[in-house]
Short mmCIF file of C-alpha atoms in Angstrom, two decimals:
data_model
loop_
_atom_site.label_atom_id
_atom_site.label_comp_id
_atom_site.label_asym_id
_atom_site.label_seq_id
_atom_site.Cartn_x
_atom_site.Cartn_y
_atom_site.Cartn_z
CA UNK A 1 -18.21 39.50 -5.00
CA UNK A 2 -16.97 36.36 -3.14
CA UNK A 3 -18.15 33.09 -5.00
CA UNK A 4 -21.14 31.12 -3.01
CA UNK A 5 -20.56 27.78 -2.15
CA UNK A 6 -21.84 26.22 -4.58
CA UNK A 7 -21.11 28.68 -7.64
CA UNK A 8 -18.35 27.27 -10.45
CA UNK A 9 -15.73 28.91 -9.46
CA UNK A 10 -15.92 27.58 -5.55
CA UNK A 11 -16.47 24.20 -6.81
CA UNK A 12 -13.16 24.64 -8.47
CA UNK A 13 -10.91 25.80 -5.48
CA UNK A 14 -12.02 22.89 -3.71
CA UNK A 15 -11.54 20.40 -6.49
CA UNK A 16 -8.28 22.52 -7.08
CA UNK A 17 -7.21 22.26 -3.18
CA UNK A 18 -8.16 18.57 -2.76
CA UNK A 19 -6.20 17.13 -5.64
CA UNK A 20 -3.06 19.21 -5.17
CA UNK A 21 -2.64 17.23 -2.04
CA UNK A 22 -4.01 13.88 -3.69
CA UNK A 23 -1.90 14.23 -6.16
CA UNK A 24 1.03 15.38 -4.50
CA UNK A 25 0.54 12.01 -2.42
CA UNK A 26 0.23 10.25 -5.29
CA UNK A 27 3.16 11.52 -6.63
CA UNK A 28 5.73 10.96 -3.91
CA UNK A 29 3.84 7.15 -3.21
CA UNK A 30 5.00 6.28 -7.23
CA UNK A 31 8.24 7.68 -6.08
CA UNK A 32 8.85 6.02 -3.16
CA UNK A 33 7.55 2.59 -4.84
CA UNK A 34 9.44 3.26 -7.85
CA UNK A 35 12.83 2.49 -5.73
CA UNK A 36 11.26 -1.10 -4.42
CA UNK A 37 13.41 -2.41 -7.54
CA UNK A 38 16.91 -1.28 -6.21
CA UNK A 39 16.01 -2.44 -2.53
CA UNK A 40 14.88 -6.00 -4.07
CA UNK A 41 18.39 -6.24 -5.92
CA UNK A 42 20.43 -5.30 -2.61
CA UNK A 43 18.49 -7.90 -1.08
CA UNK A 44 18.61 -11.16 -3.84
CA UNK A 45 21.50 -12.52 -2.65
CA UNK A 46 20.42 -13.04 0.93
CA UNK A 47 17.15 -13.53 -0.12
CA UNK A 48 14.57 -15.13 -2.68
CA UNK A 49 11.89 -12.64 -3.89
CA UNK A 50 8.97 -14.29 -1.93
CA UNK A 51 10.88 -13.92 0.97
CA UNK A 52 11.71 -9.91 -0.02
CA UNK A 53 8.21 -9.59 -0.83
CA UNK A 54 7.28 -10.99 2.42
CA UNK A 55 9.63 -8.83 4.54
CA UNK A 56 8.71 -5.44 2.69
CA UNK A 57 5.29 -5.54 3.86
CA UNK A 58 5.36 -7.31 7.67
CA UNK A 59 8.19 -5.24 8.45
CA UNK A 60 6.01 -1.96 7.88
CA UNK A 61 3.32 -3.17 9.88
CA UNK A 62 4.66 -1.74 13.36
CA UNK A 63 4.84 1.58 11.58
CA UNK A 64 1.32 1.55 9.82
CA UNK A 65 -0.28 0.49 12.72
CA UNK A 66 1.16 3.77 14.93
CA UNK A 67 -0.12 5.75 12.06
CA UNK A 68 -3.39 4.32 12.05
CA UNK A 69 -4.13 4.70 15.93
CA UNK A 70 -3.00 8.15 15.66
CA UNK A 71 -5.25 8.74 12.47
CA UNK A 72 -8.30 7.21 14.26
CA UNK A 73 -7.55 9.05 17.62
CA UNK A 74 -8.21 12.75 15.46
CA UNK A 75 -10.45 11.50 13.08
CA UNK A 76 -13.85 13.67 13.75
CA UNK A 77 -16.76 11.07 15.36
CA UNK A 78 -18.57 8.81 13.14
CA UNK A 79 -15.47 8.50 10.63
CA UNK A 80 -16.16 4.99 9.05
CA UNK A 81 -13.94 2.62 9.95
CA UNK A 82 -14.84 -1.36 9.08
CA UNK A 83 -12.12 -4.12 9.89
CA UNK A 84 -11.80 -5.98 7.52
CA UNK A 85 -14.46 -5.35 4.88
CA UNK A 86 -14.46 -7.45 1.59
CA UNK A 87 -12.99 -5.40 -0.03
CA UNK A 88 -10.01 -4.74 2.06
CA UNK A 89 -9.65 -8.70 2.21
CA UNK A 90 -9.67 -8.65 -2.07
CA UNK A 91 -7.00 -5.42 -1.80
CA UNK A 92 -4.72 -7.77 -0.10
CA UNK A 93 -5.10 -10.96 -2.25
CA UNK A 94 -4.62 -8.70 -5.31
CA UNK A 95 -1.75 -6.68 -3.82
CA UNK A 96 -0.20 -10.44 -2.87
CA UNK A 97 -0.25 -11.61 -6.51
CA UNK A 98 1.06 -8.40 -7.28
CA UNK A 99 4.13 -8.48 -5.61
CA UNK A 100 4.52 -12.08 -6.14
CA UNK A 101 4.82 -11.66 -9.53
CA UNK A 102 6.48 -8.18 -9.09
CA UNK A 103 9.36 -9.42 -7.25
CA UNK A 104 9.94 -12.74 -10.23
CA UNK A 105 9.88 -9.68 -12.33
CA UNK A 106 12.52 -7.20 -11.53
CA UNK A 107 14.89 -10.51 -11.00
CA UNK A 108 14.28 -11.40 -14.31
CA UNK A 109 14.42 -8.36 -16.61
CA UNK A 110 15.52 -4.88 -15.93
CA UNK A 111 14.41 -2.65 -13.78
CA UNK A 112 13.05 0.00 -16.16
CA UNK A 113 11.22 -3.06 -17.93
CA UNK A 114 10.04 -4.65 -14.88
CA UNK A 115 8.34 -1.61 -14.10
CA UNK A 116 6.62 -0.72 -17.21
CA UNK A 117 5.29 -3.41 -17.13
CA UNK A 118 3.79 -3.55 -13.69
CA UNK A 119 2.94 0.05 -14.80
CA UNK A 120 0.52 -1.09 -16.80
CA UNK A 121 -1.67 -1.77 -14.46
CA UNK A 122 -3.85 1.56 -15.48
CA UNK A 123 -4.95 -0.41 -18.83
CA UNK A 124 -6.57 -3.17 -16.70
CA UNK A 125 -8.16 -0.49 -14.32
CA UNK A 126 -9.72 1.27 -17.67
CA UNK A 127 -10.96 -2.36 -18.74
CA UNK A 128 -12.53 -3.25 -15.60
CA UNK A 129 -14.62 0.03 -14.61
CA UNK A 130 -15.21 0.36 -18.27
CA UNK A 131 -16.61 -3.21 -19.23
CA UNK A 132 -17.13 -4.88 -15.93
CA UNK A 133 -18.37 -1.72 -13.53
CA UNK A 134 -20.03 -0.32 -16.45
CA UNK A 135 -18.47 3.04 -15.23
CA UNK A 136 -18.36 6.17 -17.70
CA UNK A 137 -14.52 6.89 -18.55
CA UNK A 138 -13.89 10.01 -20.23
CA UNK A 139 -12.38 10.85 -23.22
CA UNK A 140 -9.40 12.94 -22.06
CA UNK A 141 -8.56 9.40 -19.83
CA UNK A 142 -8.42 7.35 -22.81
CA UNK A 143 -5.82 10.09 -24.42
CA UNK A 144 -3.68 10.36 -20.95
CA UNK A 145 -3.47 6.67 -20.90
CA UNK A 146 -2.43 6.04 -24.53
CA UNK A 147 0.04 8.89 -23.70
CA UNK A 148 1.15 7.13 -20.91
CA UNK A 149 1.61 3.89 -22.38
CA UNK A 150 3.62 5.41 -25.33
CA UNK A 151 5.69 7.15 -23.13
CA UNK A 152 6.43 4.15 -21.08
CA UNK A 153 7.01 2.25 -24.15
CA UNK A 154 10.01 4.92 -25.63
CA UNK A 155 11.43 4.62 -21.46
CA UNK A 156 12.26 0.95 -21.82
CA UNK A 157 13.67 1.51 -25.56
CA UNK A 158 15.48 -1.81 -26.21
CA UNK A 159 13.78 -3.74 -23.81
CA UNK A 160 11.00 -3.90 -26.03
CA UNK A 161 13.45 -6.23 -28.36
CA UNK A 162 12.57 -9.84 -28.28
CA UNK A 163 14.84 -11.30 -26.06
CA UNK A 164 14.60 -14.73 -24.96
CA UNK A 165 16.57 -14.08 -21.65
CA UNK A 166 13.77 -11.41 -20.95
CA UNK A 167 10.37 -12.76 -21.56
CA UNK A 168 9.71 -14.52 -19.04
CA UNK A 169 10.44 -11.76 -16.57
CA UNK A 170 7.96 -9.51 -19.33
CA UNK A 171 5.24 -12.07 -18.79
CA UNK A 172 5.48 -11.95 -15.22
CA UNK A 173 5.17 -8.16 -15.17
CA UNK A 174 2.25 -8.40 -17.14
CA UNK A 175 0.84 -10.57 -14.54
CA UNK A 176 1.87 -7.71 -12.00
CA UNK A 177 -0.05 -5.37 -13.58
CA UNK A 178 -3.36 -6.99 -13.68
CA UNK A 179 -3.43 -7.97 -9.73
CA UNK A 180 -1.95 -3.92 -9.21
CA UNK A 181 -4.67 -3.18 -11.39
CA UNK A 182 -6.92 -4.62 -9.17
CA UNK A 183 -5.38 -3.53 -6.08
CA UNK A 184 -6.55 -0.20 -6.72
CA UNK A 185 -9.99 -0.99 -7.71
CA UNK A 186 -10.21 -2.95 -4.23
CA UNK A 187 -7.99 -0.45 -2.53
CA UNK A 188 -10.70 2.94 -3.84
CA UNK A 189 -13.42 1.24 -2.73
CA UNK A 190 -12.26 0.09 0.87
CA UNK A 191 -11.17 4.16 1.51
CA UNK A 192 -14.95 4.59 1.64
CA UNK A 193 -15.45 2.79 4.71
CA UNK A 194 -12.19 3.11 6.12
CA UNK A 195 -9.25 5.54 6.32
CA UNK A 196 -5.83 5.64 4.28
CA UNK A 197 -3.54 4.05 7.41
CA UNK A 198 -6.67 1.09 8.55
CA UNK A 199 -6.86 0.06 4.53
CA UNK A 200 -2.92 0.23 4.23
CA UNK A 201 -2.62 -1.81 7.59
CA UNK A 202 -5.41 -4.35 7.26
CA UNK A 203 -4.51 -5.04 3.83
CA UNK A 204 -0.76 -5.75 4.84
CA UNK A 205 -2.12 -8.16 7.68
CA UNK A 206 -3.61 -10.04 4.55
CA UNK A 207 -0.55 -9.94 2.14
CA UNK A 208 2.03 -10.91 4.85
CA UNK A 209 0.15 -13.97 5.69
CA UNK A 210 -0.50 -14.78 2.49
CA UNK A 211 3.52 -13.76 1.13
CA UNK A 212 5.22 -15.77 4.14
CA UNK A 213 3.80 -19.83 3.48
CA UNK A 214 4.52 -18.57 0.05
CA UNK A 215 8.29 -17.94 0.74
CA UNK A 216 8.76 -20.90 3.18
CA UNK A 217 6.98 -23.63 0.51
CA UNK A 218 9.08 -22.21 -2.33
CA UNK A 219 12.03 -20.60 -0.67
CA UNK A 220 12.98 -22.34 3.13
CA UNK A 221 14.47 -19.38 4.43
CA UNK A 222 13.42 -16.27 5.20
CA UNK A 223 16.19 -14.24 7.73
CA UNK A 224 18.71 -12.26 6.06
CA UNK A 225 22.46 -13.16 6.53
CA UNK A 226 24.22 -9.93 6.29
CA UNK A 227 23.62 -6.52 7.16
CA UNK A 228 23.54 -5.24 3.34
CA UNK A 229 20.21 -7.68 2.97
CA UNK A 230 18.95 -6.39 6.36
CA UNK A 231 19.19 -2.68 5.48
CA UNK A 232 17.58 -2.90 1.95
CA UNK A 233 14.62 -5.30 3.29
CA UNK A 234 13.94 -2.01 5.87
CA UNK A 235 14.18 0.50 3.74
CA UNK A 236 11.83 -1.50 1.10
CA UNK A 237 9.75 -1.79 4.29
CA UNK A 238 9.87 1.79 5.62
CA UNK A 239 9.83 3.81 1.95
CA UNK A 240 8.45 1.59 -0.40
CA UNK A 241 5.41 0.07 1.25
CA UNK A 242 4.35 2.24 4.33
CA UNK A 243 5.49 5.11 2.42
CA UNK A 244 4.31 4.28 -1.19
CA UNK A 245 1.45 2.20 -0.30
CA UNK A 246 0.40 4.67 2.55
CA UNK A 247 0.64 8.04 -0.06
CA UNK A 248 -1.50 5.89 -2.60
CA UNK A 249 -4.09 4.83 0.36
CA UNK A 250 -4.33 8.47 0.92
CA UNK A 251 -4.91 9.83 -2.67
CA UNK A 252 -7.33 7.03 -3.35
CA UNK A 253 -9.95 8.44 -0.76
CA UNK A 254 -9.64 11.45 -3.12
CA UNK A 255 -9.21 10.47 -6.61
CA UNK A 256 -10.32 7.85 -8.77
CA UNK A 257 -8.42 4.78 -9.49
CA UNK A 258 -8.60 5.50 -12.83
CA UNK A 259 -6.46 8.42 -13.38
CA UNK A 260 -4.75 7.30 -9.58
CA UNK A 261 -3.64 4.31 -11.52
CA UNK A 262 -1.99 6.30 -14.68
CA UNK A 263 0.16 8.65 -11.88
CA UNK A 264 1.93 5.15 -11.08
CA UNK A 265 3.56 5.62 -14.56
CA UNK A 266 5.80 8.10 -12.70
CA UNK A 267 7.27 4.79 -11.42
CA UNK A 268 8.63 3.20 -14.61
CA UNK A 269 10.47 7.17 -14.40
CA UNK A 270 12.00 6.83 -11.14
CA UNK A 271 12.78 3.40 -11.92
CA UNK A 272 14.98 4.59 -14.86
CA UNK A 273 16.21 7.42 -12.94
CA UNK A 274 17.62 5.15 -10.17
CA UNK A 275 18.56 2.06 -12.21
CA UNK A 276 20.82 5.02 -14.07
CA UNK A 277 21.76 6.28 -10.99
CA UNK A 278 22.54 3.21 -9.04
CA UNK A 279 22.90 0.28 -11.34
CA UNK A 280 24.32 2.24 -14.39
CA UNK A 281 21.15 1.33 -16.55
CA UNK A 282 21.87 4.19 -19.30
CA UNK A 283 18.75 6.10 -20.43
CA UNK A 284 18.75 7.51 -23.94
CA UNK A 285 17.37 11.06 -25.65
CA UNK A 286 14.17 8.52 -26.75
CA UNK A 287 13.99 6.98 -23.27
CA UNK A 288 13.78 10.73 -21.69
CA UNK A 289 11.07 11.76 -24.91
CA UNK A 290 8.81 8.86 -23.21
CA UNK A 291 9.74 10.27 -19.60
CA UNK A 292 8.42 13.96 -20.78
CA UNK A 293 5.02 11.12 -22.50
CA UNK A 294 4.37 10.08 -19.49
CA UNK A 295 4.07 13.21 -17.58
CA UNK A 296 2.23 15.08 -20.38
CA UNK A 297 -0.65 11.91 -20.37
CA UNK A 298 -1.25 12.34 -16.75
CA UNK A 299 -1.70 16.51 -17.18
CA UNK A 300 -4.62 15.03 -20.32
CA UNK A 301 -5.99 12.66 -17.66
CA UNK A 302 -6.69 14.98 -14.81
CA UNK A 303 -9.87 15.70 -13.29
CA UNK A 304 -11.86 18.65 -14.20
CA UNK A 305 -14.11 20.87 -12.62
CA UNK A 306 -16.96 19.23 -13.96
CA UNK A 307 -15.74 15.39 -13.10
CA UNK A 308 -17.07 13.67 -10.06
CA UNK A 309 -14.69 11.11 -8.67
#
């Protein structure tokens, strides 16, 4: 017999349907922001990091605000759709001290370290809905995410040595992680009363304005001089914000921040993968153990049949 709508086993083809494509979103968004590093190292000598940070975002605009007309124009009637809510305001402000910090970051440590750091934005998420939103996380989360963090502590291997030439950069992804952290608290609850591409473009608006009397008070200049600079601030523009922050916009109308956040730990691996690939940053056997961490944390930390978002 065919299972009722609401039996068990139709509950779980839909949660089963619904997060393969949140989480294949999710996926390809850590991905695509996982390669922001490269871009901002192409781009450092034409440009300071405010200025990078700056140009990664405005330049997308154009692009997210195509895809949100075209999202609105087939959205079904009475899709919400607020301008501007709080909350899409506080994603922006967050996601601007992210990537101020970010971009200090990856020009003063590695990239693999850099990004575990940032990466560890899904601690702060736990702490917040946990002791501040007095939200229920489950046990299986608090496994995933020591996984995670384990995992992301073997990728960076000698990072982790103290090394004077490297701490502040450390700090400052520390720093990253809390606004990220943030980000996607702010960012979950705007994608209630507005869709992915409107909460992606809205919450550029705010972290371009806020990124660009950044880089002119601390940086003077913000056009590139050569086409090398030109060509990574684009592609930061085009596949690591519209295309990152637009895949994670998407998920998080689907899945919690929580266990959205730990799927950014895919970053710190792609960040390995192309700081091997493209900067010669070796990764070692214990580096690749954390890698395999990582991925088996976020299989602990999914959602299960009986989990509400």
């Amino acid at each position: 017999m065919a299972p009722t709508p609401t039996s068990p086993s139709s509950a779980q083809a839909r949660l089963e349907s619904g997060f393969a494509s949140a989480f294949a979103a999710l996926c390809l968004g850590a991905v695509a922001m996982g390669i922001s590093p490269i871009f901002v190292r192409y781009a450092s000598a034409d440009v300071g990091p405010f200025t990078s940070a700056f140009w990664r975002v405005f330049l997308a605009l154009p692009l997210l605000y195509g895809w949100m007309r075209i999202e609105e124009a087939k959205a079904p009637a009475g899709t919400p759709r607020q301008s501007f809510p709080k909350v899409t305001i506080f994603a922006g402000l967050a996601f601007s001290a992210d990537l101020f910090f970010w971009h200090l970051s990856i020009l003063s440590t590695t990239v693999a370290n850099a990004t575990f750091f940032a990466t560890t934005a899904p601690l702060f998420v736990v702490l917040v809905v946990w002791l501040v939103l007095k939200q229920k996380v489950s046990g299986g989360t608090f496994l995933g995410l020591v996984m995670c963090l384990l995992g992301g502590t073997a990728l960076i291997g000698q990072s982790l040595q103290v090394d004077p030439s490297r701490i502040r950069g450390d700090l400052f992804g520390v720093a990253t992680a809390f606004f990220f952290g943030l980000y996607f608290i702010f960012a979950s609850r705007a994608r209630t009363v507005a869709g992915a591409a409107r909460v992606t473009f809205e919450s550029g608006v705010i972290t371009s304005a806020v990124l660009v009397v950044i880089a002119l008070v601390f940086e003077g200049r913000l056009l590139p001089q050569t086409g090398q600079g030109l060509a990574a601030l684009v592609a930061m523009a085009f596949i690591s914000h519209a295309g990152g922050q637009g895949l994670l916009s998407i998920a998080l109308g689907r899945l919690s921040p929580v266990f959205s956040s730990l799927v950014i730990f895919l970053e710190a691996v792609a960040a390995a993968l192309f700081g091997w690939l493209l900067l010669g940053e070796a990764i070692t056997p214990v580096q690749a153990l954390g890698g395999a961490a990582i991925l088996a944390g976020i299989w602990v930390a999914r959602p299960k049949a009986k989990q509400e978002k």
